PDB file of C-alpha atoms in Angstrom:
ATOM      1  CA  UNK A1097    -100.675  70.376  -9.585  1.00  0.00           C
ATOM      2  CA  UNK A1098    -102.623  68.275  -7.031  1.00  0.00           C
ATOM      3  CA  UNK A1099    -101.314  65.565  -4.807  1.00  0.00           C
ATOM      4  CA  UNK A1100    -102.690  62.472  -3.193  1.00  0.00           C
ATOM      5  CA  UNK A1101    -102.114  61.375   0.407  1.00  0.00           C
ATOM      6  CA  UNK A1102     -98.913  59.615  -0.595  1.00  0.00           C
ATOM      7  CA  UNK A1103     -97.510  62.764  -2.085  1.00  0.00           C
ATOM      8  CA  UNK A1104     -97.556  61.526  -5.660  1.00  0.00           C
ATOM      9  CA  UNK A1105     -98.176  64.148  -8.351  1.00  0.00           C
ATOM     10  CA  UNK A1106    -101.472  63.750 -10.176  1.00  0.00           C
ATOM     11  CA  UNK A1107    -102.091  63.938 -13.920  1.00  0.00           C
ATOM     12  CA  UNK A1108    -105.000  66.387 -13.425  1.00  0.00           C
ATOM     13  CA  UNK A1109    -103.712  69.850 -12.704  1.00  0.00           C
ATOM     14  CA  UNK A1110    -105.047  73.308 -12.072  1.00  0.00           C
ATOM     15  CA  UNK A1111    -103.225  75.736 -14.324  1.00  0.00           C
ATOM     16  CA  UNK A1112     -99.842  75.069 -15.926  1.00  0.00           C
ATOM     17  CA  UNK A1113     -97.759  72.528 -14.042  1.00  0.00           C
ATOM     18  CA  UNK A1114     -94.089  73.215 -13.420  1.00  0.00           C
ATOM     19  CA  UNK A1115     -91.325  71.140 -15.028  1.00  0.00           C
ATOM     20  CA  UNK A1116     -90.586  69.717 -11.593  1.00  0.00           C
ATOM     21  CA  UNK A1117     -94.205  68.586 -11.245  1.00  0.00           C
ATOM     22  CA  UNK A1118     -94.114  66.985 -14.681  1.00  0.00           C
ATOM     23  CA  UNK A1119     -90.778  65.290 -13.935  1.00  0.00           C
ATOM     24  CA  UNK A1120     -92.222  63.741 -10.724  1.00  0.00           C
ATOM     25  CA  UNK A1121     -95.250  62.504 -12.596  1.00  0.00           C
ATOM     26  CA  UNK A1122     -93.121  61.115 -15.438  1.00  0.00           C
ATOM     27  CA  UNK A1123     -91.053  59.132 -12.907  1.00  0.00           C
ATOM     28  CA  UNK A1124     -94.167  57.637 -11.464  1.00  0.00           C
ATOM     29  CA  UNK A1125     -95.388  56.800 -14.985  1.00  0.00           C
ATOM     30  CA  UNK A1126     -92.096  55.165 -15.710  1.00  0.00           C
ATOM     31  CA  UNK A1127     -92.404  52.903 -12.690  1.00  0.00           C
ATOM     32  CA  UNK A1128     -95.819  51.704 -13.951  1.00  0.00           C
ATOM     33  CA  UNK A1129     -94.496  51.282 -17.517  1.00  0.00           C
ATOM     34  CA  UNK A1130     -91.407  49.344 -16.422  1.00  0.00           C
ATOM     35  CA  UNK A1131     -93.512  46.942 -14.330  1.00  0.00           C
ATOM     36  CA  UNK A1132     -95.869  46.035 -17.179  1.00  0.00           C
ATOM     37  CA  UNK A1133     -93.173  46.068 -19.875  1.00  0.00           C
ATOM     38  CA  UNK A1134     -91.316  43.390 -17.977  1.00  0.00           C
ATOM     39  CA  UNK A1135     -94.509  41.331 -17.469  1.00  0.00           C
ATOM     40  CA  UNK A1136     -95.685  41.704 -21.082  1.00  0.00           C
ATOM     41  CA  UNK A1137     -92.213  40.995 -22.461  1.00  0.00           C
ATOM     42  CA  UNK A1138     -92.063  37.766 -20.473  1.00  0.00           C
ATOM     43  CA  UNK A1139     -95.550  36.810 -21.760  1.00  0.00           C
ATOM     44  CA  UNK A1140     -94.637  37.536 -25.356  1.00  0.00           C
ATOM     45  CA  UNK A1141     -91.256  35.859 -25.211  1.00  0.00           C
ATOM     46  CA  UNK A1142     -93.038  32.650 -24.171  1.00  0.00           C
ATOM     47  CA  UNK A1143     -95.787  33.053 -26.759  1.00  0.00           C
ATOM     48  CA  UNK A1144     -93.371  33.679 -29.587  1.00  0.00           C
ATOM     49  CA  UNK A1145     -91.309  30.635 -28.661  1.00  0.00           C
ATOM     50  CA  UNK A1146     -94.404  28.432 -28.473  1.00  0.00           C
ATOM     51  CA  UNK A1147     -95.725  29.837 -31.733  1.00  0.00           C
ATOM     52  CA  UNK A1148     -92.458  29.090 -33.518  1.00  0.00           C
ATOM     53  CA  UNK A1149     -92.566  25.503 -32.240  1.00  0.00           C
ATOM     54  CA  UNK A1150     -96.243  25.148 -33.272  1.00  0.00           C
ATOM     55  CA  UNK A1151     -95.532  26.544 -36.739  1.00  0.00           C
ATOM     56  CA  UNK A1152     -92.541  24.213 -37.205  1.00  0.00           C
ATOM     57  CA  UNK A1153     -94.873  21.255 -36.538  1.00  0.00           C
ATOM     58  CA  UNK A1154     -97.554  22.544 -38.914  1.00  0.00           C
ATOM     59  CA  UNK A1155     -97.781  20.376 -42.016  1.00  0.00           C
ATOM     60  CA  UNK A1156    -100.378  22.418 -43.924  1.00  0.00           C
ATOM     61  CA  UNK A1157    -101.685  25.879 -44.442  1.00  0.00           C
ATOM     62  CA  UNK A1158    -104.683  25.048 -42.249  1.00  0.00           C
ATOM     63  CA  UNK A1159    -102.266  24.024 -39.499  1.00  0.00           C
ATOM     64  CA  UNK A1160    -100.434  27.393 -39.861  1.00  0.00           C
ATOM     65  CA  UNK A1161    -103.699  29.293 -39.657  1.00  0.00           C
ATOM     66  CA  UNK A1162    -104.773  27.408 -36.514  1.00  0.00           C
ATOM     67  CA  UNK A1163    -101.372  28.218 -34.850  1.00  0.00           C
ATOM     68  CA  UNK A1164    -101.738  31.834 -35.714  1.00  0.00           C
ATOM     69  CA  UNK A1165    -105.283  32.028 -34.466  1.00  0.00           C
ATOM     70  CA  UNK A1166    -104.179  30.506 -31.182  1.00  0.00           C
ATOM     71  CA  UNK A1167    -101.441  33.062 -30.895  1.00  0.00           C
ATOM     72  CA  UNK A1168    -103.926  35.820 -31.391  1.00  0.00           C
ATOM     73  CA  UNK A1169    -106.089  34.552 -28.563  1.00  0.00           C
ATOM     74  CA  UNK A1170    -103.028  34.250 -26.282  1.00  0.00           C
ATOM     75  CA  UNK A1171    -102.216  37.832 -27.040  1.00  0.00           C
ATOM     76  CA  UNK A1172    -105.688  39.024 -26.138  1.00  0.00           C
ATOM     77  CA  UNK A1173    -105.703  37.035 -22.900  1.00  0.00           C
ATOM     78  CA  UNK A1174    -102.342  38.534 -21.835  1.00  0.00           C
ATOM     79  CA  UNK A1175    -103.365  42.039 -22.778  1.00  0.00           C
ATOM     80  CA  UNK A1176    -106.733  41.803 -20.936  1.00  0.00           C
ATOM     81  CA  UNK A1177    -104.939  40.836 -17.785  1.00  0.00           C
ATOM     82  CA  UNK A1178    -102.326  43.587 -18.310  1.00  0.00           C
ATOM     83  CA  UNK A1179    -104.980  46.300 -18.866  1.00  0.00           C
ATOM     84  CA  UNK A1180    -107.051  45.134 -15.879  1.00  0.00           C
ATOM     85  CA  UNK A1181    -104.028  45.706 -13.662  1.00  0.00           C
ATOM     86  CA  UNK A1182    -102.909  48.861 -15.320  1.00  0.00           C
ATOM     87  CA  UNK A1183    -106.239  50.572 -14.813  1.00  0.00           C
ATOM     88  CA  UNK A1184    -106.108  51.219 -11.009  1.00  0.00           C
ATOM     89  CA  UNK A1185    -102.404  52.255 -11.205  1.00  0.00           C
ATOM     90  CA  UNK A1186    -102.988  54.623 -14.114  1.00  0.00           C
ATOM     91  CA  UNK A1187    -106.246  55.935 -12.530  1.00  0.00           C
ATOM     92  CA  UNK A1188    -104.246  56.730  -9.414  1.00  0.00           C
ATOM     93  CA  UNK A1189    -102.264  59.255 -11.481  1.00  0.00           C
ATOM     94  CA  UNK A1190    -105.571  61.220 -11.784  1.00  0.00           C
ATOM     95  CA  UNK A1191    -107.631  60.273  -8.706  1.00  0.00           C
ATOM     96  CA  UNK A1192    -106.328  60.586  -5.097  1.00  0.00           C
ATOM     97  CA  UNK A1193    -105.884  57.339  -3.242  1.00  0.00           C
ATOM     98  CA  UNK A1194    -108.853  57.874  -0.876  1.00  0.00           C
ATOM     99  CA  UNK A1195    -111.249  58.563  -3.793  1.00  0.00           C
ATOM    100  CA  UNK A1196    -110.107  55.546  -5.768  1.00  0.00           C
ATOM    101  CA  UNK A1197    -110.355  53.285  -2.714  1.00  0.00           C
ATOM    102  CA  UNK A1198    -113.893  54.507  -1.915  1.00  0.00           C
ATOM    103  CA  UNK A1199    -114.869  54.027  -5.597  1.00  0.00           C
ATOM    104  CA  UNK A1200    -113.540  50.477  -5.669  1.00  0.00           C
ATOM    105  CA  UNK A1201    -114.996  49.474  -2.231  1.00  0.00           C
ATOM    106  CA  UNK A1202    -118.329  51.262  -2.507  1.00  0.00           C
ATOM    107  CA  UNK A1203    -119.076  50.089  -5.982  1.00  0.00           C
ATOM    108  CA  UNK A1204    -117.029  46.943  -6.045  1.00  0.00           C
ATOM    109  CA  UNK A1205    -119.356  44.781  -8.152  1.00  0.00           C
ATOM    110  CA  UNK A1206    -120.548  47.549 -10.424  1.00  0.00           C
ATOM    111  CA  UNK A1207    -116.992  48.893 -10.776  1.00  0.00           C
ATOM    112  CA  UNK A1208    -115.675  45.459 -11.742  1.00  0.00           C
ATOM    113  CA  UNK A1209    -118.436  44.972 -14.296  1.00  0.00           C
ATOM    114  CA  UNK A1210    -117.718  48.372 -15.737  1.00  0.00           C
ATOM    115  CA  UNK A1211    -113.989  47.701 -15.800  1.00  0.00           C
ATOM    116  CA  UNK A1212    -114.530  44.334 -17.546  1.00  0.00           C
ATOM    117  CA  UNK A1213    -116.724  46.055 -20.148  1.00  0.00           C
ATOM    118  CA  UNK A1214    -114.150  48.860 -20.574  1.00  0.00           C
ATOM    119  CA  UNK A1215    -111.296  46.350 -21.071  1.00  0.00           C
ATOM    120  CA  UNK A1216    -113.360  44.483 -23.710  1.00  0.00           C
ATOM    121  CA  UNK A1217    -113.981  47.812 -25.410  1.00  0.00           C
ATOM    122  CA  UNK A1218    -110.219  48.599 -25.403  1.00  0.00           C
ATOM    123  CA  UNK A1219    -109.521  45.205 -26.789  1.00  0.00           C
ATOM    124  CA  UNK A1220    -111.914  45.715 -29.630  1.00  0.00           C
ATOM    125  CA  UNK A1221    -111.170  49.354 -30.393  1.00  0.00           C
ATOM    126  CA  UNK A1222    -107.425  49.794 -29.683  1.00  0.00           C
ATOM    127  CA  UNK A1223    -105.640  46.552 -28.865  1.00  0.00           C
ATOM    128  CA  UNK A1224    -107.489  44.612 -31.573  1.00  0.00           C
ATOM    129  CA  UNK A1225    -106.149  46.989 -34.231  1.00  0.00           C
ATOM    130  CA  UNK A1226    -102.549  46.571 -33.176  1.00  0.00           C
ATOM    131  CA  UNK A1227    -102.850  42.767 -32.796  1.00  0.00           C
ATOM    132  CA  UNK A1228    -104.436  42.445 -36.182  1.00  0.00           C
ATOM    133  CA  UNK A1229    -101.561  44.421 -37.780  1.00  0.00           C
ATOM    134  CA  UNK A1230     -98.971  42.304 -35.948  1.00  0.00           C
ATOM    135  CA  UNK A1231    -100.625  39.050 -36.690  1.00  0.00           C
ATOM    136  CA  UNK A1232    -101.400  39.776 -40.361  1.00  0.00           C
ATOM    137  CA  UNK A1233     -97.801  40.871 -40.909  1.00  0.00           C
ATOM    138  CA  UNK A1234     -96.563  37.706 -39.284  1.00  0.00           C
ATOM    139  CA  UNK A1235     -99.097  35.558 -41.277  1.00  0.00           C
ATOM    140  CA  UNK A1236     -97.849  36.860 -44.555  1.00  0.00           C
ATOM    141  CA  UNK A1237     -94.210  36.178 -43.702  1.00  0.00           C
ATOM    142  CA  UNK A1238     -94.932  32.743 -42.322  1.00  0.00           C
ATOM    143  CA  UNK A1239     -96.907  31.702 -45.393  1.00  0.00           C
ATOM    144  CA  UNK A1240     -94.076  32.977 -47.570  1.00  0.00           C
ATOM    145  CA  UNK A1241     -91.615  30.739 -45.695  1.00  0.00           C
ATOM    146  CA  UNK A1242     -94.019  27.814 -45.951  1.00  0.00           C
ATOM    147  CA  UNK A1243     -94.387  28.171 -49.703  1.00  0.00           C
ATOM    148  CA  UNK A1244     -90.661  28.602 -50.151  1.00  0.00           C
ATOM    149  CA  UNK A1245     -89.955  25.412 -48.122  1.00  0.00           C
ATOM    150  CA  UNK A1246     -92.135  23.419 -50.596  1.00  0.00           C
ATOM    151  CA  UNK A1247     -93.535  21.344 -47.782  1.00  0.00           C
ATOM    152  CA  UNK A1248     -90.157  20.376 -46.293  1.00  0.00           C
ATOM    153  CA  UNK A1249     -90.697  20.735 -42.458  1.00  0.00           C
ATOM    154  CA  UNK A1250     -86.920  20.999 -41.800  1.00  0.00           C
ATOM    155  CA  UNK A1251     -86.514  23.863 -44.289  1.00  0.00           C
ATOM    156  CA  UNK A1252     -89.646  25.527 -42.911  1.00  0.00           C
ATOM    157  CA  UNK A1253     -88.353  25.256 -39.303  1.00  0.00           C
ATOM    158  CA  UNK A1254     -84.943  26.711 -40.235  1.00  0.00           C
ATOM    159  CA  UNK A1255     -86.613  29.618 -42.040  1.00  0.00           C
ATOM    160  CA  UNK A1256     -88.726  30.334 -38.958  1.00  0.00           C
ATOM    161  CA  UNK A1257     -85.716  30.200 -36.637  1.00  0.00           C
ATOM    162  CA  UNK A1258     -83.761  32.599 -38.730  1.00  0.00           C
ATOM    163  CA  UNK A1259     -86.629  34.974 -39.521  1.00  0.00           C
ATOM    164  CA  UNK A1260     -86.269  37.404 -36.592  1.00  0.00           C
ATOM    165  CA  UNK A1261     -90.083  37.115 -36.091  1.00  0.00           C
ATOM    166  CA  UNK A1262     -89.602  35.616 -32.653  1.00  0.00           C
ATOM    167  CA  UNK A1263     -86.972  37.765 -31.014  1.00  0.00           C
ATOM    168  CA  UNK A1264     -86.790  39.502 -27.677  1.00  0.00           C
ATOM    169  CA  UNK A1265     -86.675  42.767 -29.628  1.00  0.00           C
ATOM    170  CA  UNK A1266     -90.168  42.006 -31.036  1.00  0.00           C
ATOM    171  CA  UNK A1267     -91.441  41.113 -27.532  1.00  0.00           C
ATOM    172  CA  UNK A1268     -90.075  44.413 -26.150  1.00  0.00           C
ATOM    173  CA  UNK A1269     -91.583  46.453 -29.019  1.00  0.00           C
ATOM    174  CA  UNK A1270     -95.024  44.910 -28.370  1.00  0.00           C
ATOM    175  CA  UNK A1271     -94.668  45.536 -24.616  1.00  0.00           C
ATOM    176  CA  UNK A1272     -93.639  49.132 -24.998  1.00  0.00           C
ATOM    177  CA  UNK A1273     -96.388  49.927 -27.512  1.00  0.00           C
ATOM    178  CA  UNK A1274     -99.261  48.179 -25.602  1.00  0.00           C
ATOM    179  CA  UNK A1275     -98.192  49.567 -22.189  1.00  0.00           C
ATOM    180  CA  UNK A1276     -98.131  53.140 -23.569  1.00  0.00           C
ATOM    181  CA  UNK A1277    -101.575  52.606 -25.058  1.00  0.00           C
ATOM    182  CA  UNK A1278    -102.883  51.095 -21.789  1.00  0.00           C
ATOM    183  CA  UNK A1279    -101.554  53.892 -19.471  1.00  0.00           C
ATOM    184  CA  UNK A1280    -102.700  56.749 -21.744  1.00  0.00           C
ATOM    185  CA  UNK A1281    -106.154  55.245 -22.336  1.00  0.00           C
ATOM    186  CA  UNK A1282    -106.669  54.615 -18.585  1.00  0.00           C
ATOM    187  CA  UNK A1283    -105.575  58.181 -17.707  1.00  0.00           C
ATOM    188  CA  UNK A1284    -107.876  59.582 -20.433  1.00  0.00           C
ATOM    189  CA  UNK A1285    -110.944  57.490 -19.262  1.00  0.00           C
ATOM    190  CA  UNK A1286    -110.395  58.425 -15.596  1.00  0.00           C
ATOM    191  CA  UNK A1287    -109.866  62.108 -16.368  1.00  0.00           C
ATOM    192  CA  UNK A1288    -113.264  62.191 -18.050  1.00  0.00           C
ATOM    193  CA  UNK A1289    -114.980  60.195 -15.297  1.00  0.00           C
ATOM    194  CA  UNK A1290    -113.882  62.688 -12.632  1.00  0.00           C
ATOM    195  CA  UNK A1291    -114.122  65.939 -14.619  1.00  0.00           C
ATOM    196  CA  UNK A1292    -117.735  66.526 -13.434  1.00  0.00           C
ATOM    197  CA  UNK A1293    -118.336  68.929 -16.270  1.00  0.00           C
ATOM    198  CA  UNK A1294    -115.216  70.951 -15.808  1.00  0.00           C
ATOM    199  CA  UNK A1295    -113.320  72.036 -18.883  1.00  0.00           C
ATOM    200  CA  UNK A1296    -110.346  69.839 -19.686  1.00  0.00           C
ATOM    201  CA  UNK A1297    -107.292  70.377 -21.879  1.00  0.00           C
ATOM    202  CA  UNK A1298    -104.649  67.791 -22.633  1.00  0.00           C
ATOM    203  CA  UNK A1299    -100.931  68.058 -23.215  1.00  0.00           C
ATOM    204  CA  UNK A1300     -98.571  65.769 -25.108  1.00  0.00           C
ATOM    205  CA  UNK A1301     -95.254  65.111 -23.271  1.00  0.00           C
ATOM    206  CA  UNK A1302     -92.249  63.082 -24.363  1.00  0.00           C
ATOM    207  CA  UNK A1303     -89.702  61.486 -22.112  1.00  0.00           C
ATOM    208  CA  UNK A1304     -87.163  64.048 -23.299  1.00  0.00           C
ATOM    209  CA  UNK A1305     -84.675  61.321 -24.068  1.00  0.00           C
ATOM    210  CA  UNK A1306     -82.146  61.207 -26.913  1.00  0.00           C
ATOM    211  CA  UNK A1307     -84.229  58.536 -28.805  1.00  0.00           C
ATOM    212  CA  UNK A1308     -87.468  60.491 -29.008  1.00  0.00           C
ATOM    213  CA  UNK A1309     -88.542  60.517 -32.693  1.00  0.00           C
ATOM    214  CA  UNK A1310     -88.572  63.909 -34.382  1.00  0.00           C
ATOM    215  CA  UNK A1311     -92.348  63.895 -34.992  1.00  0.00           C
ATOM    216  CA  UNK A1312     -92.966  63.398 -31.273  1.00  0.00           C
ATOM    217  CA  UNK A1313     -90.300  65.873 -30.173  1.00  0.00           C
ATOM    218  CA  UNK A1314     -92.253  68.433 -32.213  1.00  0.00           C
ATOM    219  CA  UNK A1315     -95.349  67.580 -30.243  1.00  0.00           C
ATOM    220  CA  UNK A1316     -93.762  67.955 -26.770  1.00  0.00           C
ATOM    221  CA  UNK A1317     -95.729  70.499 -24.744  1.00  0.00           C
ATOM    222  CA  UNK A1318     -98.529  70.859 -27.343  1.00  0.00           C
ATOM    223  CA  UNK A1319    -101.901  71.456 -25.608  1.00  0.00           C
ATOM    224  CA  UNK A1320    -105.340  71.115 -27.188  1.00  0.00           C
ATOM    225  CA  UNK A1321    -108.864  71.148 -25.967  1.00  0.00           C
ATOM    226  CA  UNK A1322    -110.066  67.786 -24.640  1.00  0.00           C
ATOM    227  CA  UNK A1323    -112.411  67.215 -27.573  1.00  0.00           C
ATOM    228  CA  UNK A1324    -109.710  67.846 -30.180  1.00  0.00           C
ATOM    229  CA  UNK A1325    -107.265  65.439 -31.692  1.00  0.00           C
ATOM    230  CA  UNK A1326    -103.535  65.951 -31.736  1.00  0.00           C
ATOM    231  CA  UNK A1327    -102.107  66.486 -35.243  1.00  0.00           C
ATOM    232  CA  UNK A1328     -98.882  64.504 -35.268  1.00  0.00           C
ATOM    233  CA  UNK A1329     -96.430  64.886 -38.176  1.00  0.00           C
ATOM    234  CA  UNK A1330     -95.605  61.858 -40.262  1.00  0.00           C
ATOM    235  CA  UNK A1331     -92.273  61.121 -42.006  1.00  0.00           C
ATOM    236  CA  UNK A1332     -94.004  61.386 -45.410  1.00  0.00           C
ATOM    237  CA  UNK A1333     -95.001  64.980 -44.769  1.00  0.00           C
ATOM    238  CA  UNK A1334     -98.643  64.295 -43.778  1.00  0.00           C
ATOM    239  CA  UNK A1335    -100.063  64.126 -40.283  1.00  0.00           C
ATOM    240  CA  UNK A1336    -101.857  61.618 -38.058  1.00  0.00           C
ATOM    241  CA  UNK A1337    -104.869  62.417 -35.915  1.00  0.00           C
ATOM    242  CA  UNK A1338    -104.430  60.941 -32.434  1.00  0.00           C
ATOM    243  CA  UNK A1339    -106.495  61.262 -29.213  1.00  0.00           C
ATOM    244  CA  UNK A1340    -103.362  60.572 -27.094  1.00  0.00           C
ATOM    245  CA  UNK A1341     -99.969  58.983 -27.648  1.00  0.00           C
ATOM    246  CA  UNK A1342    -100.385  55.402 -28.841  1.00  0.00           C
ATOM    247  CA  UNK A1343    -103.915  55.956 -30.143  1.00  0.00           C
ATOM    248  CA  UNK A1344    -104.519  54.287 -33.529  1.00  0.00           C
ATOM    249  CA  UNK A1345    -108.327  54.415 -33.580  1.00  0.00           C
ATOM    250  CA  UNK A1346    -108.252  57.341 -36.024  1.00  0.00           C
ATOM    251  CA  UNK A1347    -105.948  55.619 -38.487  1.00  0.00           C
ATOM    252  CA  UNK A1348    -102.506  56.783 -37.153  1.00  0.00           C
ATOM    253  CA  UNK A1349     -99.533  55.226 -38.938  1.00  0.00           C
ATOM    254  CA  UNK A1350     -97.343  52.610 -37.175  1.00  0.00           C
ATOM    255  CA  UNK A1351     -94.475  55.152 -37.344  1.00  0.00           C
ATOM    256  CA  UNK A1352     -96.322  57.244 -34.755  1.00  0.00           C
ATOM    257  CA  UNK A1353     -97.629  54.364 -32.601  1.00  0.00           C
ATOM    258  CA  UNK A1354     -95.093  51.533 -32.367  1.00  0.00           C
ATOM    259  CA  UNK A1355     -92.510  51.771 -29.609  1.00  0.00           C
ATOM    260  CA  UNK A1356     -93.798  55.168 -28.289  1.00  0.00           C
ATOM    261  CA  UNK A1357     -93.193  56.174 -24.713  1.00  0.00           C
ATOM    262  CA  UNK A1358     -94.999  59.531 -24.744  1.00  0.00           C
ATOM    263  CA  UNK A1359     -97.727  60.486 -22.259  1.00  0.00           C
ATOM    264  CA  UNK A1360    -100.808  62.638 -22.228  1.00  0.00           C
ATOM    265  CA  UNK A1361    -101.497  64.870 -19.161  1.00  0.00           C
ATOM    266  CA  UNK A1362    -104.868  66.485 -18.454  1.00  0.00           C
ATOM    267  CA  UNK A1363    -105.514  69.856 -16.780  1.00  0.00           C
ATOM    268  CA  UNK A1364    -108.683  71.424 -15.307  1.00  0.00           C
ATOM    269  CA  UNK A1365    -109.225  74.902 -16.710  1.00  0.00           C
ATOM    270  CA  UNK A1366    -112.072  75.972 -14.362  1.00  0.00           C
TER     271      UNK A1366
END
């Protein structure tokens, strides 16, 4: 296990890290996660409330579609900002503070351009998938309520209020899912940037808590070559292929993505 000037454990290790090393790193990850969960949860709580009000005022299917499209753009804006702030914190799990500082200062303009491009790529490849699933699910339910209300705005508003679509639970679920994806993707990208041709392996780790799902508990400690995908069991007896916890770019089911707290750690092998 390597350490930066501040004494924080780094995600890139030489050889097998001890449980104490992993525990220290997990605590640091949890600090990052808690910060962004709180921020995203606040953002989504506001968005969901505004969306409910906008939908309640919608008098046509076109109005509903416009409101949902606006919500989708609000989601993307919030997640872009979240990811741009997660990147240096997650990168610091891999790169020592001096290296990261020199990289940001010495290549400030280039680094920012690359970061913006990377964030856009994440939005398109990873976040976009989850937002589309969330929004399409909401769209179907909202349209169902609209049809059942037969054009009565009061009945439509009451159905929306009682739907459970706009709860703090939903906001937290989105925040947990997106923050996990953000941290793991940032760690993965940074690990590759600073590998300099060295062989990498990656290990799946859970939080070890009582609420870890069985499929992820079975993955705890599993190590594969960097180029391989984790094979994660599904409840239906099949398996999902995932680059890291939270990854849905290879078609992973929501049961293995949503509300996940797991982390991927990388190790140098030579």
